[in-house]
């Protein structure tokens, strides 16, 4: 059994693993480093059976390939190897990189690097580099959909399983109730002065929003919070930024009675709709009680449940179309997983299924006036731990729903990514990270009625 020892140059990205020697024995890496700094737990090195577990600052995929951490070598580093099948005496030469540490833990290995083979090793390395350059220009530049390393190869199973595609087959079929709900959704007679409809703030032609920082209600009154998209709202576990409504029906009540938004009430709405023969006929055919508040809310919610946007490019990727994403988008996906974005943005809606504090790593609200809308779920529960806690928004169609956050403070997707990096992840993202993550997020734009959202 022969054993080779490699030492690989340092990497700025992995500065926690400085003095490293990699020992490849029986095609399995065994790693030891001198300094006491503990690298992140997600970068776990391979530990052969029967030996204590070690850590290494590099993805497992690098270790299994024999590349291990890219770190600065140290002449005092020690090498450990797993037990061989049978005792084997170590044969060491002065040319060995580490000088050989014999009988470590009563186990020996041959640790020789033969000088005569150096030239052929250099030749093979040059040949490999030439081939890699040729592959890059012929594959990646000519075929933008060619895949780099599989982003899921070293991703924990729970992360992969948390990302769920939305299929066209999941769409509810249109029927008389959903058609009635659609008509009500666009009807301005539900507002006090007949000027505002549900669609005024949640326009399906504008990504399910109005694309304003805050919405304008009756008499041009200004709201206090950014309107979330109505698309895929039925996939959320609660409605509104603060989650105060647990159903679509409960959500629809709020704007109707809000004095800033629609400033209306049920008696006047029912009177107006009852004066319309088409409404009287439609309600009579669906609801025994005819036109009522309950029936109106049920019809609107039934329509909103049809507002799903499947078949995004990311959905198709999750379904197995591995060539649909570009290398840049795949890099963004890798960052999305590695940086922990999927911890909150998960499920079929890629969000909308949990609450989270805005400003996990830094105080987002420091040094600025705090409005009631900034308090988030605290307005619902009155609990101090819910201050600045909001429902995690869905990432579906995020590219067409600017501006971002409850306060509309980010005007572009790139700005939003940078803010999330700083305040939620504790990372100051570089320009390349922001570029790749933004490109990946743009793959989440789905289709409505057979057309890609614009």
Coordinates of C-alpha atoms in Angstrom, one line a residue:
X1 CA 0.0 0.0 0.0
X2 CA 1.6 3.3 -1.1
X3 CA 0.6 6.6 0.3
X4 CA 1.0 10.0 -1.3
X5 CA 1.2 13.3 0.6
X6 CA 0.0 16.5 -1.1
X7 CA 0.2 20.0 0.1
X8 CA -2.0 22.6 -1.5
X9 CA -1.6 26.4 -1.5
X10 CA -3.6 28.6 0.7
X11 CA -7.0 30.1 -0.1
X12 CA -8.3 33.4 1.1
X13 CA -11.8 31.9 1.4
X14 CA -10.7 29.2 3.8
X15 CA -8.3 31.0 6.2
X16 CA -9.3 28.9 9.3
X17 CA -7.3 25.8 8.1
X18 CA -3.7 27.0 7.7
X19 CA -1.2 24.3 8.5
X20 CA -2.5 21.3 6.7
X21 CA -1.1 18.0 5.4
X22 CA -3.3 15.7 3.3
X23 CA -2.6 12.0 3.4
X24 CA -4.2 9.8 0.7
X25 CA -4.3 6.2 1.9
X26 CA -6.4 3.5 0.2
X27 CA -8.0 6.3 -1.8
X28 CA -9.3 7.9 1.4
X29 CA -8.1 11.3 2.7
X30 CA -6.9 11.8 6.2
X31 CA -6.5 15.4 7.3
X32 CA -4.8 17.0 10.2
X33 CA -4.0 20.7 10.8
X34 CA -1.9 22.3 13.6
X35 CA -3.8 25.5 14.6
X36 CA -6.7 25.3 17.0
X37 CA -9.1 27.5 15.1
X38 CA -12.3 25.5 14.5
X39 CA -13.6 25.8 10.9
X40 CA -17.4 25.9 10.3
X41 CA -19.2 22.7 11.1
X42 CA -20.7 22.3 7.7
X43 CA -17.1 21.8 6.3
X44 CA -16.6 18.4 7.8
X45 CA -13.7 16.3 6.7
X46 CA -13.9 12.6 5.9
X47 CA -13.0 10.4 8.8
X48 CA -12.1 6.8 8.1
X49 CA -13.6 4.1 10.2
X50 CA -11.8 3.5 13.4
X51 CA -10.2 6.9 13.6
X52 CA -11.4 10.1 15.4
X53 CA -13.4 12.5 13.4
X54 CA -11.5 15.5 12.1
X55 CA -12.7 18.8 10.6
X56 CA -11.5 20.5 7.5
X57 CA -12.3 23.9 6.0
X58 CA -13.5 22.6 2.6
X59 CA -16.5 20.9 1.1
X60 CA -16.6 17.1 1.4
X61 CA -16.7 17.0 -2.4
X62 CA -13.2 18.4 -2.5
X63 CA -12.0 15.9 0.1
X64 CA -13.3 12.8 -1.7
X65 CA -11.6 14.0 -4.8
X66 CA -8.3 14.1 -3.0
X67 CA -8.0 17.9 -3.2
X68 CA -8.9 18.7 0.4
X69 CA -8.4 22.2 1.7
X70 CA -6.4 24.7 -0.3
X71 CA -4.2 25.8 2.6
X72 CA -0.6 26.8 3.3
X73 CA 1.8 23.9 4.0
X74 CA 3.8 23.6 7.2
X75 CA 7.0 21.6 7.5
X76 CA 6.0 20.7 11.1
X77 CA 2.7 19.3 10.2
X78 CA 2.0 15.7 11.1
X79 CA 0.4 13.0 9.0
X80 CA -2.0 10.5 10.3
X81 CA -3.4 7.5 8.4
X82 CA -6.1 5.0 8.9
X83 CA -5.2 1.5 10.0
X84 CA -4.2 -0.7 7.1
X85 CA -5.6 -4.2 6.7
X86 CA -2.2 -5.7 7.7
X87 CA 0.8 -4.2 9.5
X88 CA 3.1 -2.5 7.0
X89 CA 6.5 -1.0 7.8
X90 CA 7.0 2.7 6.8
X91 CA 9.6 3.4 4.2
X92 CA 10.6 7.1 4.3
X93 CA 13.0 9.1 2.2
X94 CA 14.5 12.5 2.7
X95 CA 12.6 13.8 -0.3
X96 CA 9.2 13.2 1.5
X97 CA 7.4 16.5 2.0
X98 CA 6.7 16.0 5.7
X99 CA 9.8 13.9 6.4
X100 CA 7.5 11.1 7.5
X101 CA 6.0 10.4 10.9
X102 CA 6.5 6.8 11.6
X103 CA 4.3 4.5 13.6
X104 CA 1.6 7.0 14.3
X105 CA -0.9 5.2 16.5
X106 CA 0.9 1.9 15.9
X107 CA 0.1 2.1 12.2
X108 CA 2.6 2.6 9.4
X109 CA 2.3 3.6 5.8
X110 CA 4.7 4.1 2.9
X111 CA 5.0 7.8 2.4
X112 CA 7.3 8.2 -0.6
X113 CA 7.5 10.8 -3.3
X114 CA 9.9 9.6 -5.9
X115 CA 11.9 12.4 -7.5
X116 CA 12.3 10.6 -10.9
X117 CA 8.6 10.8 -11.5
X118 CA 8.5 14.5 -11.0
X119 CA 8.9 15.4 -14.7
X120 CA 6.1 13.1 -15.9
X121 CA 3.9 14.6 -13.1
X122 CA 4.6 18.1 -14.4
X123 CA 3.8 17.0 -18.0
X124 CA 0.5 15.4 -16.9
X125 CA -0.4 18.5 -15.0
X126 CA 0.2 20.7 -18.0
X127 CA -1.8 18.4 -20.1
X128 CA -4.7 18.5 -17.7
X129 CA -4.7 22.3 -17.5
X130 CA -4.7 22.5 -21.3
X131 CA -7.6 20.2 -21.5
X132 CA -9.5 22.2 -18.9
X133 CA -9.0 25.4 -20.8
X134 CA -10.2 23.7 -24.0
X135 CA -13.3 22.3 -22.2
X136 CA -14.2 25.8 -20.8
X137 CA -14.1 27.5 -24.2
X138 CA -15.9 24.7 -26.1
X139 CA -18.5 23.9 -23.5
X140 CA -19.2 26.7 -21.2
X141 CA -18.8 29.6 -23.6
X142 CA -20.6 27.9 -26.5
X143 CA -23.3 26.2 -24.4
X144 CA -24.5 28.6 -21.6
X145 CA -26.7 25.8 -20.1
X146 CA -23.9 23.4 -19.5
X147 CA -23.8 22.3 -15.9
X148 CA -20.9 22.9 -13.4
X149 CA -20.7 20.8 -10.3
X150 CA -24.2 19.6 -9.2
X151 CA -25.4 22.1 -6.6
X152 CA -27.1 19.4 -4.8
X153 CA -24.2 17.0 -4.6
X154 CA -23.0 18.1 -1.2
X155 CA -26.3 19.6 0.0
X156 CA -28.0 18.0 3.1
X157 CA -31.1 16.0 2.2
X158 CA -33.3 18.2 4.3
X159 CA -32.3 21.3 2.2
X160 CA -33.0 19.5 -1.1
X161 CA -36.4 18.2 0.2
X162 CA -37.4 21.6 1.4
X163 CA -37.5 23.0 -2.2
X164 CA -40.6 21.9 -3.9
X165 CA -41.6 22.6 -7.5
X166 CA -45.1 24.0 -8.4
X167 CA -46.7 22.0 -11.2
X168 CA -49.3 23.2 -13.7
X169 CA -51.4 20.2 -12.7
X170 CA -51.8 21.7 -9.3
X171 CA -53.9 24.6 -10.7
X172 CA -57.6 24.6 -9.6
X173 CA -60.0 24.5 -12.5
X174 CA -62.1 27.6 -13.2
X175 CA -65.8 27.2 -12.4
X176 CA -68.8 29.5 -11.8
X177 CA -67.6 30.4 -8.3
X178 CA -64.1 31.4 -9.3
X179 CA -65.5 33.4 -12.2
X180 CA -67.8 35.2 -9.8
X181 CA -64.9 35.8 -7.5
X182 CA -62.8 37.2 -10.3
X183 CA -65.5 39.7 -11.2
X184 CA -65.8 40.8 -7.6
X185 CA -62.0 41.1 -7.3
X186 CA -62.0 43.7 -10.1
X187 CA -65.2 45.4 -9.1
X188 CA -64.6 48.9 -7.7
X189 CA -68.1 49.0 -6.2
X190 CA -66.7 47.1 -3.2
X191 CA -65.0 50.4 -2.1
X192 CA -66.8 53.3 -0.4
X193 CA -66.5 55.7 -3.3
X194 CA -66.5 53.2 -6.2
X195 CA -62.8 53.9 -7.1
X196 CA -60.8 51.1 -5.6
X197 CA -60.9 47.4 -6.3
X198 CA -58.9 44.5 -4.8
X199 CA -57.0 44.5 -8.1
X200 CA -56.0 48.1 -7.7
X201 CA -53.3 47.1 -5.2
X202 CA -53.0 43.4 -6.3
X203 CA -53.0 43.6 -10.1
X204 CA -52.3 40.2 -11.8
X205 CA -50.9 42.1 -14.8
X206 CA -48.3 43.7 -12.4
X207 CA -47.0 40.6 -10.7
X208 CA -50.0 40.6 -8.3
X209 CA -49.0 44.0 -6.8
X210 CA -49.2 47.7 -7.7
X211 CA -45.4 48.1 -7.8
X212 CA -45.6 51.1 -5.5
X213 CA -43.8 51.6 -2.2
X214 CA -47.2 52.0 -0.5
X215 CA -50.7 51.7 -2.1
X216 CA -53.1 54.5 -2.7
X217 CA -56.6 54.0 -1.3
X218 CA -59.9 55.9 -1.5
X219 CA -59.4 59.7 -2.0
X220 CA -55.7 59.0 -2.7
X221 CA -55.0 58.1 0.9
X222 CA -51.6 56.6 1.3
X223 CA -51.1 53.2 3.1
X224 CA -48.3 52.5 5.5
X225 CA -46.8 49.2 4.2
X226 CA -45.8 47.7 0.9
X227 CA -48.6 45.5 -0.7
X228 CA -47.5 41.8 -1.0
X229 CA -48.3 39.9 -4.2
X230 CA -51.6 38.0 -4.4
X231 CA -50.0 35.4 -6.5
X232 CA -49.5 32.1 -4.6
X233 CA -51.0 33.6 -1.5
X234 CA -53.1 30.5 -1.0
X235 CA -49.8 28.6 -0.4
X236 CA -49.0 30.7 2.6
X237 CA -49.8 29.7 6.2
X238 CA -51.0 33.2 7.1
X239 CA -51.8 36.4 5.3
X240 CA -50.5 40.0 5.7
X241 CA -46.9 40.8 6.7
X242 CA -47.8 40.3 10.3
X243 CA -49.8 37.2 9.8
X244 CA -52.9 38.5 11.4
X245 CA -55.3 36.6 9.0
X246 CA -55.1 32.9 8.9
X247 CA -57.2 32.4 5.7
X248 CA -57.8 34.2 2.4
X249 CA -61.4 34.9 3.5
X250 CA -60.2 36.6 6.7
X251 CA -57.7 38.6 4.7
X252 CA -60.3 39.9 2.3
X253 CA -62.3 41.5 5.1
X254 CA -59.4 43.8 6.1
X255 CA -59.1 46.1 3.1
X256 CA -62.8 46.4 2.7
X257 CA -63.2 48.0 6.1
X258 CA -59.9 49.8 6.3
X259 CA -60.6 53.5 6.2
X260 CA -57.4 54.1 4.1
X261 CA -57.8 51.4 1.6
X262 CA -61.5 50.8 0.5
X263 CA -63.4 52.4 3.4
X264 CA -66.6 50.5 2.8
X265 CA -69.0 48.3 4.7
X266 CA -71.2 45.2 4.1
X267 CA -74.6 46.9 4.0
X268 CA -73.7 49.3 1.2
X269 CA -71.8 46.7 -0.7
X270 CA -74.7 44.2 -0.6
X271 CA -77.1 47.0 -1.7
X272 CA -74.9 47.8 -4.7
X273 CA -74.4 44.3 -5.8
X274 CA -78.1 43.4 -5.3
X275 CA -79.0 46.1 -7.8
X276 CA -77.1 44.2 -10.5
X277 CA -79.2 41.4 -12.1
X278 CA -76.1 39.5 -13.2
X279 CA -74.8 39.4 -9.6
X280 CA -78.2 38.4 -8.2
X281 CA -78.4 35.5 -10.7
X282 CA -74.8 34.3 -10.1
X283 CA -75.1 34.4 -6.3
X284 CA -78.5 32.6 -6.3
X285 CA -77.1 29.8 -8.3
X286 CA -74.2 29.2 -5.9
X287 CA -75.3 30.3 -2.5
X288 CA -78.7 29.5 -0.9
X289 CA -78.6 32.8 1.1
X290 CA -77.9 34.8 -2.1
X291 CA -75.7 37.9 -1.8
X292 CA -74.1 38.1 1.6
X293 CA -70.8 39.0 3.2
X294 CA -69.9 35.3 3.7
X295 CA -70.7 34.5 0.1
X296 CA -68.7 37.5 -1.3
X297 CA -65.6 36.5 0.7
X298 CA -66.0 32.9 -0.3
X299 CA -66.1 33.7 -4.0
X300 CA -63.2 36.1 -3.8
X301 CA -61.0 33.6 -1.9
X302 CA -62.0 30.9 -4.5
X303 CA -60.7 33.1 -7.3
X304 CA -57.5 33.9 -5.4
X305 CA -56.8 30.2 -5.0
X306 CA -56.5 30.0 -8.8
X307 CA -53.7 32.6 -8.8
X308 CA -50.9 30.2 -8.8
X309 CA -47.8 30.6 -11.0
X310 CA -46.2 27.3 -11.9
X311 CA -43.6 26.3 -14.4
X312 CA -40.9 28.7 -13.6
X313 CA -37.4 27.8 -14.9
X314 CA -36.5 26.8 -11.4
X315 CA -39.5 24.5 -11.1
X316 CA -38.4 22.8 -14.3
X317 CA -34.9 22.5 -12.9
X318 CA -36.2 20.8 -9.7
X319 CA -38.2 18.5 -11.9
X320 CA -35.0 17.3 -13.6
X321 CA -34.3 19.6 -16.5
X322 CA -30.6 20.1 -15.4
X323 CA -29.7 22.2 -18.5
X324 CA -32.2 24.9 -18.1
X325 CA -30.2 27.1 -15.7
X326 CA -27.0 28.9 -16.9
X327 CA -23.7 28.5 -15.0
X328 CA -24.2 31.9 -13.4
X329 CA -27.7 30.9 -12.2
X330 CA -26.4 27.6 -10.9
X331 CA -23.6 29.4 -9.0
X332 CA -26.4 31.6 -7.4
X333 CA -28.3 28.4 -6.5
X334 CA -25.1 27.1 -4.8
X335 CA -24.8 30.3 -2.8
X336 CA -28.5 30.2 -2.0
X337 CA -28.0 26.8 -0.4
X338 CA -24.5 27.4 1.2
X339 CA -25.4 30.7 2.8
X340 CA -28.6 29.3 4.4
X341 CA -31.2 31.2 2.4
X342 CA -33.3 28.0 2.1
X343 CA -33.6 27.8 5.9
X344 CA -36.4 30.4 5.6
X345 CA -37.3 30.4 1.9
X346 CA -38.5 26.9 1.5
X347 CA -41.6 24.8 0.6
X348 CA -43.6 25.0 -2.5
X349 CA -44.0 28.8 -2.1
X350 CA -40.2 29.3 -1.4
X351 CA -41.3 31.2 1.7
X352 CA -44.6 32.2 3.3
X353 CA -44.6 29.3 5.8
X354 CA -42.9 30.8 8.9
X355 CA -42.1 34.0 10.8
X356 CA -38.6 35.6 11.1
X357 CA -37.2 38.6 12.7
X358 CA -36.0 41.3 10.3
X359 CA -32.5 41.9 11.5
X360 CA -31.3 38.6 12.8
X361 CA -27.6 39.5 12.7
X362 CA -27.8 43.3 12.9
X363 CA -30.5 45.8 14.0
X364 CA -32.2 46.8 10.8
X365 CA -34.2 49.5 12.6
X366 CA -31.3 51.2 14.4
X367 CA -30.8 54.9 13.8
X368 CA -34.2 55.4 12.1
X369 CA -37.7 56.3 13.3
X370 CA -39.8 53.2 13.9
X371 CA -43.4 53.2 12.6
X372 CA -46.2 51.0 13.7
X373 CA -45.7 48.9 10.5
X374 CA -42.1 48.2 11.6
X375 CA -43.3 46.4 14.7
X376 CA -44.5 43.5 12.6
X377 CA -46.1 40.6 14.5
X378 CA -45.8 42.6 17.8
X379 CA -49.0 44.5 16.6
X380 CA -50.9 41.1 16.7
X381 CA -49.5 39.4 19.8
X382 CA -48.2 42.2 21.9
X383 CA -45.3 40.0 22.8
X384 CA -41.8 41.6 23.0
X385 CA -40.2 38.6 21.2
X386 CA -42.5 39.4 18.2
X387 CA -41.2 42.9 17.8
X388 CA -39.9 43.4 14.2
X389 CA -41.0 39.8 13.3
X390 CA -42.6 39.3 9.9
X391 CA -43.9 36.5 7.8
X392 CA -41.2 35.4 5.5
X393 CA -42.2 36.5 2.0
X394 CA -42.4 34.1 -1.0
X395 CA -39.5 34.3 -3.5
X396 CA -41.8 33.2 -6.4
X397 CA -42.0 36.0 -9.0
X398 CA -39.7 38.2 -6.9
X399 CA -38.1 39.6 -10.0
X400 CA -41.5 41.3 -11.0
X401 CA -42.6 42.5 -7.5
X402 CA -40.3 45.4 -6.7
X403 CA -39.9 47.3 -4.4
X404 CA -39.0 44.9 -1.7
X405 CA -39.5 44.4 2.1
X406 CA -42.4 45.7 4.2
X407 CA -41.1 49.2 4.0
X408 CA -40.2 49.1 0.3
X409 CA -36.7 50.2 1.2
X410 CA -35.0 48.2 -1.6
X411 CA -35.8 49.3 -5.1
X412 CA -33.9 46.6 -7.0
X413 CA -33.3 42.9 -6.5
X414 CA -29.6 43.4 -6.1
X415 CA -30.2 45.9 -3.3
X416 CA -32.5 43.4 -1.6
X417 CA -30.0 40.6 -1.8
X418 CA -27.3 42.8 -0.3
X419 CA -29.6 43.8 2.6
X420 CA -30.5 40.2 3.3
X421 CA -26.8 39.3 3.3
X422 CA -26.0 41.9 5.9
X423 CA -29.0 41.8 8.2
X424 CA -30.2 38.2 8.0
X425 CA -27.0 36.3 7.2
X426 CA -24.3 38.5 8.7
X427 CA -22.4 38.5 5.4
X428 CA -21.2 41.4 3.4
X429 CA -21.8 39.9 0.0
X430 CA -19.4 40.7 -2.8
X431 CA -20.5 41.9 -6.2
X432 CA -20.2 38.4 -7.8
X433 CA -22.3 36.8 -5.0
X434 CA -25.0 39.5 -5.5
X435 CA -24.9 39.0 -9.2
X436 CA -25.2 35.3 -9.1
X437 CA -27.8 35.2 -6.4
X438 CA -29.9 37.8 -8.3
X439 CA -29.6 35.8 -11.5
X440 CA -30.8 32.7 -9.6
X441 CA -33.8 34.5 -8.1
X442 CA -34.9 35.6 -11.5
X443 CA -35.4 32.0 -12.5
X444 CA -38.4 31.8 -10.0
X445 CA -40.7 33.8 -12.3
X446 CA -43.6 31.6 -13.1
X447 CA -46.5 31.6 -15.6
X448 CA -50.1 32.7 -15.3
X449 CA -52.6 31.7 -17.9
X450 CA -49.8 30.2 -20.0
X451 CA -47.7 33.3 -20.1
X452 CA -44.6 34.3 -18.2
X453 CA -45.2 37.1 -15.7
X454 CA -43.7 40.4 -16.8

